[in-house]
Short mmCIF file of C-alpha atoms and ligand atoms in Angstrom, two decimals:
data_model
loop_
_atom_site.label_atom_id
_atom_site.label_comp_id
_atom_site.label_asym_id
_atom_site.label_seq_id
_atom_site.Cartn_x
_atom_site.Cartn_y
_atom_site.Cartn_z
CA MET P 1 66.62 16.54 187.62
CA ASN P 2 64.83 17.23 184.34
CA ASN P 3 61.44 15.71 183.62
CA ALA P 4 62.10 15.82 179.91
CA LEU P 5 65.20 14.68 178.11
CA SER P 6 64.41 16.68 174.96
CA ASP P 7 67.99 17.93 174.67
CA VAL P 8 69.35 14.36 174.84
CA SER P 9 68.03 13.07 171.49
CA PHE P 10 65.24 13.37 168.95
CA TRP P 11 63.85 10.13 170.37
CA PHE P 12 63.32 11.62 173.82
CA ASP P 13 62.10 14.90 172.33
CA SER P 14 59.42 12.94 170.46
CA ILE P 15 58.24 11.45 173.76
CA GLY P 16 57.96 14.76 175.65
CA GLU P 17 57.57 15.05 179.39
CA LEU P 18 58.56 11.99 181.43
CA PRO P 19 56.92 11.06 184.73
CA ARG P 20 58.67 12.64 187.73
CA ILE P 21 61.27 10.48 189.46
CA GLU P 22 59.63 8.57 192.25
CA VAL P 23 62.10 8.56 195.12
CA VAL P 24 61.67 5.39 197.15
CA PRO P 25 63.88 4.43 200.10
CA LEU P 26 66.81 2.17 199.22
CA PRO P 27 66.47 -1.43 200.34
CA ALA P 28 69.03 -2.73 202.86
CA GLN P 29 69.35 -6.14 201.17
CA ILE P 30 68.31 -7.52 197.79
CA ASP P 31 69.06 -10.57 195.67
CA VAL P 32 70.34 -8.82 192.54
CA ALA P 33 71.60 -5.25 192.11
CA ILE P 34 71.91 -3.95 188.57
CA VAL P 35 73.84 -0.76 187.85
CA GLY P 36 72.55 1.11 184.78
CA ALA P 37 69.03 1.33 183.33
CA GLY P 38 69.81 0.99 179.64
CA TYR P 39 69.00 -2.05 177.52
CA THR P 40 71.65 -4.27 179.13
CA GLY P 41 70.54 -3.66 182.70
CA LEU P 42 66.84 -3.88 181.88
CA TRP P 43 67.04 -6.97 179.66
CA SER P 44 69.06 -8.65 182.43
CA ALA P 45 66.33 -7.77 184.95
CA TYR P 46 63.60 -8.92 182.56
CA TYR P 47 65.07 -12.38 181.96
CA LEU P 48 66.14 -12.84 185.57
CA LYS P 49 62.51 -12.41 186.62
CA GLN P 50 61.45 -14.85 183.90
CA ARG P 51 63.90 -17.41 185.27
CA ASP P 52 62.96 -16.78 188.92
CA PRO P 53 60.01 -14.48 189.70
CA SER P 54 60.83 -14.54 193.41
CA LEU P 55 64.13 -12.66 192.96
CA ARG P 56 64.26 -9.23 194.64
CA ILE P 57 65.93 -7.04 192.02
CA ALA P 58 66.83 -3.35 192.10
CA VAL P 59 68.24 -1.28 189.24
CA PHE P 60 70.31 1.81 190.12
CA GLU P 61 70.44 4.51 187.46
CA ALA P 62 72.55 7.67 187.86
CA GLU P 63 70.22 9.77 185.68
CA ARG P 64 66.98 8.71 184.02
CA ILE P 65 66.03 5.41 182.35
CA GLY P 66 67.55 5.32 178.85
CA PHE P 67 69.78 8.35 179.47
CA GLY P 68 72.80 6.59 177.93
CA ALA P 69 73.21 5.13 174.46
CA SER P 70 69.90 3.26 174.75
CA GLY P 71 67.94 6.51 174.42
CA ARG P 72 70.14 8.04 171.72
CA ASN P 73 71.15 5.39 169.17
CA GLY P 74 70.37 4.95 165.48
CA GLY P 75 67.68 2.34 166.14
CA TRP P 76 69.21 -0.56 164.24
CA CYS P 77 68.19 -3.71 166.05
CA MET P 78 70.71 -5.78 164.15
CA GLY P 79 71.57 -9.45 164.32
CA MET P 80 75.28 -8.79 164.22
CA ALA P 81 77.99 -7.69 166.65
CA TRP P 82 81.62 -6.71 166.63
CA GLY P 83 83.90 -9.72 166.78
CA VAL P 84 81.66 -12.11 164.81
CA ASP P 85 83.52 -11.50 161.53
CA ALA P 86 86.86 -12.29 163.15
CA LEU P 87 85.47 -15.59 164.49
CA LEU P 88 84.11 -16.48 161.05
CA HIS P 89 87.40 -15.69 159.34
CA ASN P 90 89.42 -18.09 161.43
CA PRO P 91 88.72 -21.75 160.48
CA ALA P 92 89.47 -22.75 164.08
CA THR P 93 86.69 -20.52 165.47
CA ARG P 94 84.29 -20.52 162.52
CA SER P 95 81.68 -22.83 163.98
CA ARG P 96 81.57 -20.79 167.20
CA GLY P 97 81.19 -17.68 165.06
CA VAL P 98 78.28 -19.24 163.19
CA THR P 99 76.62 -20.16 166.50
CA LEU P 100 77.02 -16.61 167.80
CA ALA P 101 75.78 -15.12 164.52
CA ARG P 102 72.71 -17.39 164.50
CA ALA P 103 71.99 -16.49 168.13
CA LEU P 104 72.17 -12.81 167.16
CA PHE P 105 69.87 -13.36 164.14
CA ASP P 106 67.31 -14.97 166.45
CA THR P 107 67.71 -12.11 168.90
CA VAL P 108 66.19 -9.66 166.42
CA ASP P 109 63.04 -11.81 166.43
CA GLU P 110 63.19 -12.18 170.19
CA VAL P 111 63.13 -8.38 170.63
CA GLY P 112 60.13 -8.23 168.28
CA ARG P 113 58.43 -11.08 170.12
CA VAL P 114 58.83 -9.41 173.53
CA CYS P 115 57.62 -6.07 172.16
CA GLN P 116 54.48 -7.79 170.92
CA ALA P 117 53.93 -9.98 173.98
CA GLU P 118 54.50 -7.15 176.46
CA ASN P 119 52.83 -4.37 174.46
CA ILE P 120 55.99 -2.31 173.99
CA ASP P 121 55.23 0.14 171.18
CA ALA P 122 58.83 0.50 170.00
CA HIS P 123 57.95 1.04 166.31
CA TYR P 124 59.65 -2.27 165.56
CA THR P 125 59.74 -3.12 161.83
CA LYS P 126 61.93 -5.91 160.54
CA GLY P 127 62.86 -4.65 157.09
CA GLY P 128 66.46 -5.84 156.95
CA SER P 129 69.48 -3.68 156.30
CA LEU P 130 71.23 -2.36 153.19
CA ASN P 131 75.00 -2.18 153.26
CA VAL P 132 75.51 0.06 150.26
CA ALA P 133 78.63 0.35 148.10
CA THR P 134 79.05 4.13 147.92
CA ILE P 135 82.50 3.75 146.39
CA PRO P 136 82.98 1.49 143.31
CA PHE P 137 85.67 -0.66 144.93
CA GLN P 138 83.22 -1.58 147.72
CA VAL P 139 81.22 -3.66 145.21
CA ALA P 140 83.95 -6.29 145.02
CA GLN P 141 84.59 -5.95 148.75
CA LEU P 142 80.93 -6.55 149.67
CA GLN P 143 80.57 -9.38 147.18
CA ARG P 144 83.64 -11.05 148.67
CA ARG P 145 82.04 -10.64 152.07
CA ARG P 146 78.83 -12.26 150.80
CA ASP P 147 80.84 -15.16 149.32
CA HIS P 148 82.74 -15.59 152.54
CA LEU P 149 79.55 -15.58 154.61
CA HIS P 150 77.96 -18.11 152.29
CA SER P 151 81.00 -20.36 152.53
CA ALA P 152 80.66 -20.19 156.33
CA GLY P 153 77.15 -21.66 156.04
CA PHE P 154 74.83 -18.69 155.57
CA ASN P 155 72.80 -18.21 152.42
CA ASP P 156 70.83 -15.68 150.40
CA SER P 157 68.04 -15.65 152.94
CA ASP P 158 70.58 -14.18 155.40
CA PHE P 159 72.85 -12.07 153.14
CA CYS P 160 72.21 -11.43 149.46
CA TRP P 161 73.75 -9.15 146.87
CA LEU P 162 71.47 -6.55 145.27
CA PRO P 163 72.83 -5.32 141.94
CA ARG P 164 72.84 -1.58 141.32
CA ASP P 165 69.32 -1.20 139.87
CA GLU P 166 67.69 -3.28 142.58
CA SER P 167 69.66 -1.52 145.25
CA ARG P 168 68.75 1.91 143.86
CA ALA P 169 65.10 0.92 143.73
CA ARG P 170 65.28 0.25 147.45
CA LEU P 171 67.37 3.29 148.38
CA ALA P 172 68.18 6.35 146.29
CA ILE P 173 71.35 7.23 148.13
CA THR P 174 73.99 9.00 146.02
CA PRO P 175 75.96 7.15 144.82
CA ASN P 176 74.67 3.60 145.06
CA HIS P 177 76.66 0.93 143.20
CA GLY P 178 74.84 -2.05 144.70
CA ALA P 179 74.24 -3.34 148.21
CA LEU P 180 74.65 -6.32 150.45
CA TYR P 181 71.21 -6.94 151.93
CA PHE P 182 71.12 -8.41 155.45
CA ARG P 183 67.76 -9.79 156.47
CA HIS P 184 68.20 -9.93 160.24
CA CYS P 185 67.73 -6.31 161.20
CA ALA P 186 64.77 -4.26 162.44
CA ALA P 187 64.30 -0.53 162.82
CA VAL P 188 63.14 0.62 166.25
CA HIS P 189 62.46 3.83 168.17
CA PRO P 190 65.24 3.44 170.76
CA ALA P 191 63.74 5.49 173.58
CA ARG P 192 60.33 3.87 173.25
CA LEU P 193 62.05 0.49 173.48
CA VAL P 194 64.00 1.32 176.64
CA LEU P 195 61.12 3.12 178.39
CA GLY P 196 58.63 0.40 177.42
CA LEU P 197 60.98 -2.27 178.67
CA ALA P 198 61.39 -0.39 181.96
CA ASP P 199 57.59 -0.39 182.41
CA VAL P 200 57.48 -4.14 181.88
CA VAL P 201 60.37 -4.72 184.28
CA ARG P 202 58.59 -2.63 186.93
CA ARG P 203 55.39 -4.60 186.42
CA GLN P 204 57.43 -7.74 187.08
CA GLY P 205 58.32 -6.29 190.50
CA THR P 206 61.80 -4.89 189.93
CA VAL P 207 62.40 -1.47 191.51
CA ILE P 208 64.27 1.09 189.40
CA HIS P 209 65.99 3.80 191.43
CA GLU P 210 66.60 6.71 189.05
CA GLY P 211 68.88 9.59 190.08
CA THR P 212 70.96 7.14 192.12
CA PRO P 213 74.62 7.06 191.00
CA VAL P 214 76.69 4.08 192.08
CA THR P 215 80.26 4.97 193.01
CA ALA P 216 81.71 1.54 193.79
CA ILE P 217 80.90 -2.14 193.43
CA GLU P 218 82.24 -4.61 195.97
CA SER P 219 81.55 -8.29 196.43
CA GLY P 220 78.18 -8.31 198.18
CA ARG P 221 77.34 -4.61 198.05
CA VAL P 222 76.99 -1.52 195.91
CA LEU P 223 77.83 1.93 197.21
CA THR P 224 75.45 4.60 195.94
CA LEU P 225 75.41 8.33 196.60
CA ARG P 226 72.25 7.64 198.64
CA GLY P 227 73.88 4.91 200.74
CA PRO P 228 75.06 1.28 200.51
CA VAL P 229 72.90 -1.67 199.48
CA ARG P 230 73.78 -5.32 200.14
CA ALA P 231 73.14 -7.69 197.26
CA GLY P 232 73.57 -11.41 196.61
CA ALA P 233 74.64 -10.70 193.01
CA ILE P 234 75.69 -7.53 191.21
CA ILE P 235 75.60 -6.73 187.48
CA ARG P 236 77.33 -3.70 186.01
CA ALA P 237 75.65 -2.42 182.85
CA THR P 238 77.22 1.02 182.55
CA GLU P 239 78.78 0.90 179.02
CA GLY P 240 80.28 4.28 178.01
CA TYR P 241 79.96 5.56 181.60
CA THR P 242 81.88 2.72 183.23
CA ASP P 243 84.66 5.02 184.42
CA THR P 244 82.22 6.47 186.99
CA ILE P 245 82.74 3.29 189.04
CA ALA P 246 85.82 3.12 191.27
CA GLY P 247 88.61 1.03 189.72
CA GLU P 248 86.99 0.79 186.25
CA ARG P 249 88.53 3.85 184.63
CA ARG P 250 90.33 2.18 181.74
CA ARG P 251 87.90 -0.67 181.12
CA LEU P 252 85.89 0.85 178.24
CA MET P 253 86.83 3.83 176.09
CA PRO P 254 83.88 6.24 175.82
CA LEU P 255 83.57 7.15 172.15
CA TYR P 256 80.87 9.49 170.81
CA SER P 257 78.74 8.91 167.77
CA MET P 258 76.63 11.73 166.31
CA VAL P 259 73.11 11.56 164.86
CA THR P 260 70.70 13.89 163.06
CA ALA P 261 67.00 13.75 162.19
CA THR P 262 65.08 15.62 159.51
CA GLU P 263 61.58 16.97 159.78
CA PRO P 264 58.87 14.47 158.66
CA LEU P 265 59.25 14.19 154.89
CA PRO P 266 56.31 14.12 152.43
CA ALA P 267 55.23 10.98 150.59
CA GLU P 268 56.61 12.22 147.24
CA ILE P 269 60.09 12.48 148.76
CA TRP P 270 59.84 8.96 150.17
CA GLN P 271 58.75 7.74 146.76
CA GLN P 272 62.11 9.02 145.52
CA ILE P 273 64.23 7.80 148.47
CA GLY P 274 62.63 4.39 148.94
CA LEU P 275 63.05 2.45 152.20
CA LYS P 276 59.49 1.18 151.75
CA GLU P 277 60.11 -1.59 154.26
CA ARG P 278 61.93 0.71 156.70
CA GLU P 279 65.22 -1.00 155.88
CA THR P 280 68.09 0.44 157.86
CA PHE P 281 71.05 1.47 155.73
CA GLY P 282 74.72 2.30 155.90
CA ASP P 283 77.84 1.91 153.88
CA SER P 284 80.59 -0.56 154.47
CA ARG P 285 82.50 1.84 156.69
CA ARG P 286 79.98 1.22 159.53
CA VAL P 287 81.16 4.15 161.69
CA VAL P 288 80.78 6.77 158.97
CA ILE P 289 77.14 6.45 157.89
CA TYR P 290 74.09 4.70 159.35
CA GLY P 291 70.45 5.58 158.93
CA GLN P 292 66.80 4.65 159.19
CA ARG P 293 63.34 5.87 158.15
CA THR P 294 61.30 6.56 161.28
CA LEU P 295 57.67 5.59 161.64
CA ASP P 296 56.74 9.29 161.37
CA ASP P 297 58.70 9.54 158.09
CA ARG P 298 61.84 11.36 159.17
CA LEU P 299 65.26 10.40 157.95
CA VAL P 300 67.63 9.68 160.81
CA LEU P 301 71.30 9.69 159.82
CA GLY P 302 74.26 9.05 162.08
CA GLY P 303 77.98 8.73 161.90
CA ARG P 304 81.39 10.00 162.99
CA ALA P 305 83.35 9.16 166.11
CA GLY P 306 84.57 11.57 168.76
CA TYR P 307 86.70 11.26 171.88
CA TYR P 308 87.67 13.83 174.51
CA PHE P 309 90.96 13.79 176.38
CA GLY P 310 90.91 11.78 179.62
CA SER P 311 87.65 10.08 178.52
CA LYS P 312 85.84 13.31 179.42
CA ARG P 313 82.10 12.98 179.03
CA ARG P 314 79.53 15.58 178.00
CA ARG P 315 75.99 15.19 179.32
CA VAL P 316 74.50 16.19 175.97
CA ILE P 317 75.99 17.01 172.59
CA PRO P 318 74.28 20.12 171.16
CA PRO P 319 73.09 20.28 167.52
CA ASN P 320 75.73 22.91 166.72
CA ASP P 321 78.64 20.68 167.76
CA PRO P 322 81.01 20.61 164.75
CA LYS P 323 80.84 16.83 164.45
CA VAL P 324 77.03 16.89 164.45
CA VAL P 325 77.10 19.67 161.86
CA ARG P 326 79.25 17.49 159.61
CA VAL P 327 76.76 14.63 159.82
CA LYS P 328 74.03 17.18 158.99
CA ALA P 329 75.96 18.19 155.86
CA LEU P 330 75.92 14.55 154.74
CA VAL P 331 72.11 14.52 154.62
CA THR P 332 71.84 16.55 151.41
CA LYS P 333 75.11 15.20 150.05
CA LEU P 334 73.76 11.66 150.15
CA PHE P 335 70.16 12.65 149.42
CA PRO P 336 70.19 15.73 147.13
CA MET P 337 66.36 15.65 146.93
CA LEU P 338 66.34 16.80 150.60
CA GLU P 339 67.71 20.24 149.69
CA GLY P 340 65.33 22.73 151.34
CA TYR P 341 64.05 20.30 153.97
CA ARG P 342 64.97 20.97 157.58
CA VAL P 343 67.28 18.89 159.76
CA THR P 344 65.46 19.53 163.01
CA HIS P 345 67.58 17.53 165.47
CA GLY P 346 71.23 16.76 166.13
CA TRP P 347 72.69 14.95 169.11
CA GLY P 348 75.41 12.58 170.22
CA GLY P 349 75.79 9.60 172.50
CA LEU P 350 78.42 7.46 174.10
CA MET P 351 79.48 4.02 172.96
CA GLY P 352 81.61 1.75 175.12
CA VAL P 353 84.73 0.43 173.37
CA PRO P 354 86.79 -2.35 174.95
CA ARG P 355 90.46 -2.77 174.08
CA HIS P 356 89.71 -5.77 171.84
CA TRP P 357 86.67 -4.18 170.16
CA ARG P 358 84.10 -6.87 170.88
CA PRO P 359 81.39 -7.34 173.53
CA CYS P 360 81.82 -9.35 176.68
CA VAL P 361 79.48 -10.94 179.20
CA GLN P 362 81.54 -11.51 182.30
CA TRP P 363 80.49 -13.35 185.44
CA ASP P 364 82.56 -14.31 188.49
CA THR P 365 80.96 -17.17 190.38
CA THR P 366 83.08 -16.47 193.48
CA THR P 367 82.36 -12.77 194.00
CA ARG P 368 78.97 -13.04 192.28
CA THR P 369 79.66 -9.88 190.34
CA GLY P 370 79.68 -9.43 186.58
CA TRP P 371 79.18 -7.04 183.71
CA ALA P 372 78.03 -6.95 180.13
CA GLY P 373 78.74 -4.47 177.35
CA GLY P 374 81.51 -3.21 175.11
CA TYR P 375 79.22 -3.30 172.07
CA VAL P 376 81.05 -0.51 170.18
CA GLY P 377 77.86 0.95 168.74
CA GLU P 378 76.16 -2.35 167.93
CA GLY P 379 74.29 -3.18 171.11
CA VAL P 380 70.57 -2.73 170.48
CA ALA P 381 69.98 -6.41 169.78
CA ALA P 382 73.23 -7.72 171.30
CA SER P 383 72.22 -6.35 174.71
CA ASN P 384 69.14 -8.58 174.65
CA LEU P 385 71.27 -11.65 174.03
CA ALA P 386 73.73 -10.47 176.70
CA GLY P 387 70.85 -9.97 179.15
CA ARG P 388 69.60 -13.51 178.55
CA ALA P 389 73.09 -14.95 178.95
CA MET P 390 73.58 -12.92 182.13
CA ALA P 391 70.29 -14.19 183.58
CA ASP P 392 71.48 -17.77 183.00
CA LEU P 393 74.89 -17.08 184.55
CA VAL P 394 73.46 -15.41 187.65
CA THR P 395 70.89 -18.14 188.22
CA GLY P 396 73.43 -20.89 187.49
CA THR P 397 71.39 -22.19 184.55
CA ALA P 398 73.58 -24.11 182.10
CA SER P 399 72.44 -23.19 178.59
CA PRO P 400 73.87 -22.71 175.08
CA LEU P 401 73.98 -18.98 175.88
CA THR P 402 76.52 -19.48 178.64
CA GLU P 403 78.81 -21.17 176.09
CA LEU P 404 78.85 -18.29 173.60
CA PRO P 405 82.32 -17.02 172.61
CA TRP P 406 81.85 -13.67 174.37
CA ILE P 407 81.33 -15.21 177.82
CA ASN P 408 84.18 -14.05 180.08
CA ASP P 409 86.08 -12.78 177.02
CA GLU P 410 87.44 -9.74 178.85
CA ALA P 411 89.83 -7.36 177.12
CA ARG P 412 92.89 -5.97 178.76
CA ARG P 413 92.59 -2.38 179.93
CA TRP P 414 93.13 0.64 177.67
CA GLU P 415 96.42 2.52 177.77
CA PRO P 416 96.63 5.51 180.10
CA GLU P 417 96.51 9.02 178.64
CA PRO P 418 97.90 10.53 176.50
CA LEU P 419 98.29 7.28 174.49
CA ARG P 420 94.55 6.64 174.48
CA TRP P 421 93.89 10.17 173.21
CA PHE P 422 96.41 9.86 170.36
CA GLY P 423 94.83 6.60 169.27
CA ALA P 424 91.32 8.05 169.33
CA LYS P 425 92.41 11.20 167.49
CA ALA P 426 93.96 9.06 164.78
CA ILE P 427 90.61 7.34 164.32
CA GLU P 428 88.90 10.75 164.01
CA ALA P 429 91.51 12.05 161.56
CA PHE P 430 91.10 9.07 159.26
CA GLY P 431 87.33 9.55 159.53
CA ASP P 432 87.75 13.14 158.33
CA ARG P 433 89.79 11.99 155.35
CA ALA P 434 87.16 9.36 154.60
CA ASP P 435 84.58 12.17 154.40
CA GLN P 436 86.62 14.31 152.06
CA SER P 437 87.36 11.63 149.54
CA GLU P 438 84.64 9.14 150.26
CA PHE P 439 83.30 8.95 146.73
CA THR P 440 86.58 8.83 144.89
CA THR P 441 88.92 6.26 146.37
CA GLY P 442 88.96 3.23 148.53
CA ALA P 443 91.99 4.37 150.47
CA PRO P 444 90.25 6.07 153.41
CA SER P 445 88.08 3.10 154.08
CA LYS P 446 91.12 0.85 154.01
CA LEU P 447 92.89 3.19 156.40
CA TRP P 448 89.93 3.01 158.77
CA GLY P 449 89.98 -0.73 158.58
CA GLY P 450 93.73 -0.80 159.09
CA LEU P 451 93.52 1.46 162.09
CA PHE P 452 90.75 -0.56 163.67
CA ASN P 453 92.77 -3.66 163.09
CA THR P 454 95.71 -2.00 164.82
CA PHE P 455 93.48 -1.37 167.80
CA VAL P 456 91.95 -4.79 167.69
CA GLY P 457 95.31 -6.40 167.37
C1 FAD F 501 74.79 7.64 168.78
C2 FAD F 501 74.73 6.15 168.92
C3 FAD F 501 74.17 5.40 167.90
C4 FAD F 501 74.09 4.01 168.04
N1 FAD F 501 73.42 3.31 167.09
C5 FAD F 501 73.24 1.99 167.26
C6 FAD F 501 72.45 1.26 166.36
O1 FAD F 501 71.85 1.81 165.42
N2 FAD F 501 72.36 -0.09 166.54
C7 FAD F 501 72.98 -0.73 167.56
O2 FAD F 501 72.89 -1.96 167.67
N3 FAD F 501 73.67 -0.03 168.49
C8 FAD F 501 73.79 1.30 168.37
N4 FAD F 501 74.45 2.01 169.31
C9 FAD F 501 74.93 1.31 170.50
C10 FAD F 501 73.79 0.99 171.46
O3 FAD F 501 72.98 2.11 171.64
C11 FAD F 501 74.41 0.55 172.78
O4 FAD F 501 75.29 -0.52 172.53
C12 FAD F 501 73.39 0.11 173.81
O5 FAD F 501 72.40 1.08 173.97
C13 FAD F 501 74.10 -0.15 175.12
O6 FAD F 501 73.16 -0.31 176.14
P1 FAD F 501 73.65 -0.35 177.64
O7 FAD F 501 72.46 -0.53 178.47
O8 FAD F 501 74.74 -1.32 177.77
O9 FAD F 501 74.34 1.08 177.88
P2 FAD F 501 73.65 2.51 178.05
O10 FAD F 501 72.39 2.62 177.29
O11 FAD F 501 74.71 3.53 177.79
O12 FAD F 501 73.22 2.54 179.57
C14 FAD F 501 74.13 2.68 180.62
C15 FAD F 501 73.35 3.35 181.74
O13 FAD F 501 74.09 3.24 182.93
C16 FAD F 501 73.95 4.43 183.66
N5 FAD F 501 75.10 4.54 184.53
C17 FAD F 501 76.38 4.64 184.15
N6 FAD F 501 77.20 4.71 185.20
C18 FAD F 501 76.41 4.63 186.29
C19 FAD F 501 76.68 4.66 187.69
N7 FAD F 501 77.92 4.78 188.13
N8 FAD F 501 75.64 4.57 188.55
C20 FAD F 501 74.37 4.41 188.07
N9 FAD F 501 74.07 4.42 186.76
C21 FAD F 501 75.08 4.51 185.88
C22 FAD F 501 73.92 5.50 182.58
O14 FAD F 501 73.35 6.70 183.04
C23 FAD F 501 73.12 4.83 181.50
O15 FAD F 501 71.75 5.10 181.61
C24 FAD F 501 74.59 3.38 169.19
C25 FAD F 501 75.18 4.15 170.21
C26 FAD F 501 75.24 5.51 170.07
C27 FAD F 501 75.84 6.33 171.19
#
């Protein structure tokens, strides 16, 4: 097992050598077993210990802490999640949608609060997020969205429209026709967040067993490649890797997203680009472009989706992968002033996509097993809220969090291959068309939306 995960992402490369894995004997019996040491597993452990410090908790991680999406993502700690918009659109579910949205807004502050209280140096800066209209028709689309959100009870201090000049002053992306500014978003260094959180969890007394794949979860015990462990409660937090667990093959579709990072850019370039408050940014096609300014002044830009037949996974995605190369090409297309500057890193990571495209926190009081995830690329903050809800469910604490709409909102399973592959390829193909004509017509974006809706429906 590697002691550095430099090939996994820029974030890990910036951290360098990790401590060697400390192999400790597996316990025979514990109170709570958690499978997966990403944000979901670790936040669950953190809040469980807050609720009941006497709990004996062990986390089982197949690779290293943060090896999954938590150590690879775009670093948007955003107070939003898939599924919220649909709740807000339907008058019958609107008030539940508002409650979930407000809980997610607060979660961004909660992550910042814990970072401060526990000395996690995750480069957390709450600068909000710019949803930029890069195609003229998106102006009306984003303004309609703002109006709709305001009619649901939010206001300008949550979402406000920035006309073209104001938007350009904040971000010199080309083109920029205006932006919907969302206040509840922070930029973070993802790997620092997950590793820092793991340190805190260990200090609380939880044992993290790295290099310990779990092959099956049964009521009352987990089977690992190092032997079985009995547990009073079991939480699965395996996201895009869920098919490694027996019987869970079609639960979440593993979909790749690709990211790039430039070299640190000089002050004069940042004077041109903007992002003075480290706002995160994207356009309204969410999956196509997302970015942030890192604390060491790099531009991180991500986008594109990728799926491999049979949900095949790749341990790392190299910088010369064609999909990474296409994100790289977007850097100078969107920011012409970066011509001549180096894109030093390119990588990919796995998102977990449930059949209904929204997260779920599931808990079975009879078997005392549960899982959380299905964030579809929007889980940095949502995993904190899921972890808190999970801690309440496991400890039997009635709270507003255990009433949130995503509790036990399980999707049906994905179709078997080759249907799943055809669906995923269609998403990729429409993404390609969106790239080719992204600045000329609204059609590709609408096709994306339509396709997603087909999947959601
Ligand atoms: C490229 C990319 C960019 C993203 N950008 C953003 C963003 O900017 N903002 C945002 O909100 N979200 C983003 N996301 C999504 C976000 O990163 C995830 O939703 C979040 O990290 C999920 O955390 P998790 O702990 O549930 O899963 P993961 O971090 O994937 O952790 C799962 C862990 O479980 C382990 N595991 C799996 N199976 C087993 C097993 N059988 N036995 C033991 N261990 C196992 C894995 O090794 C892994 O470490 C992005 C995702 C990707 C891939």
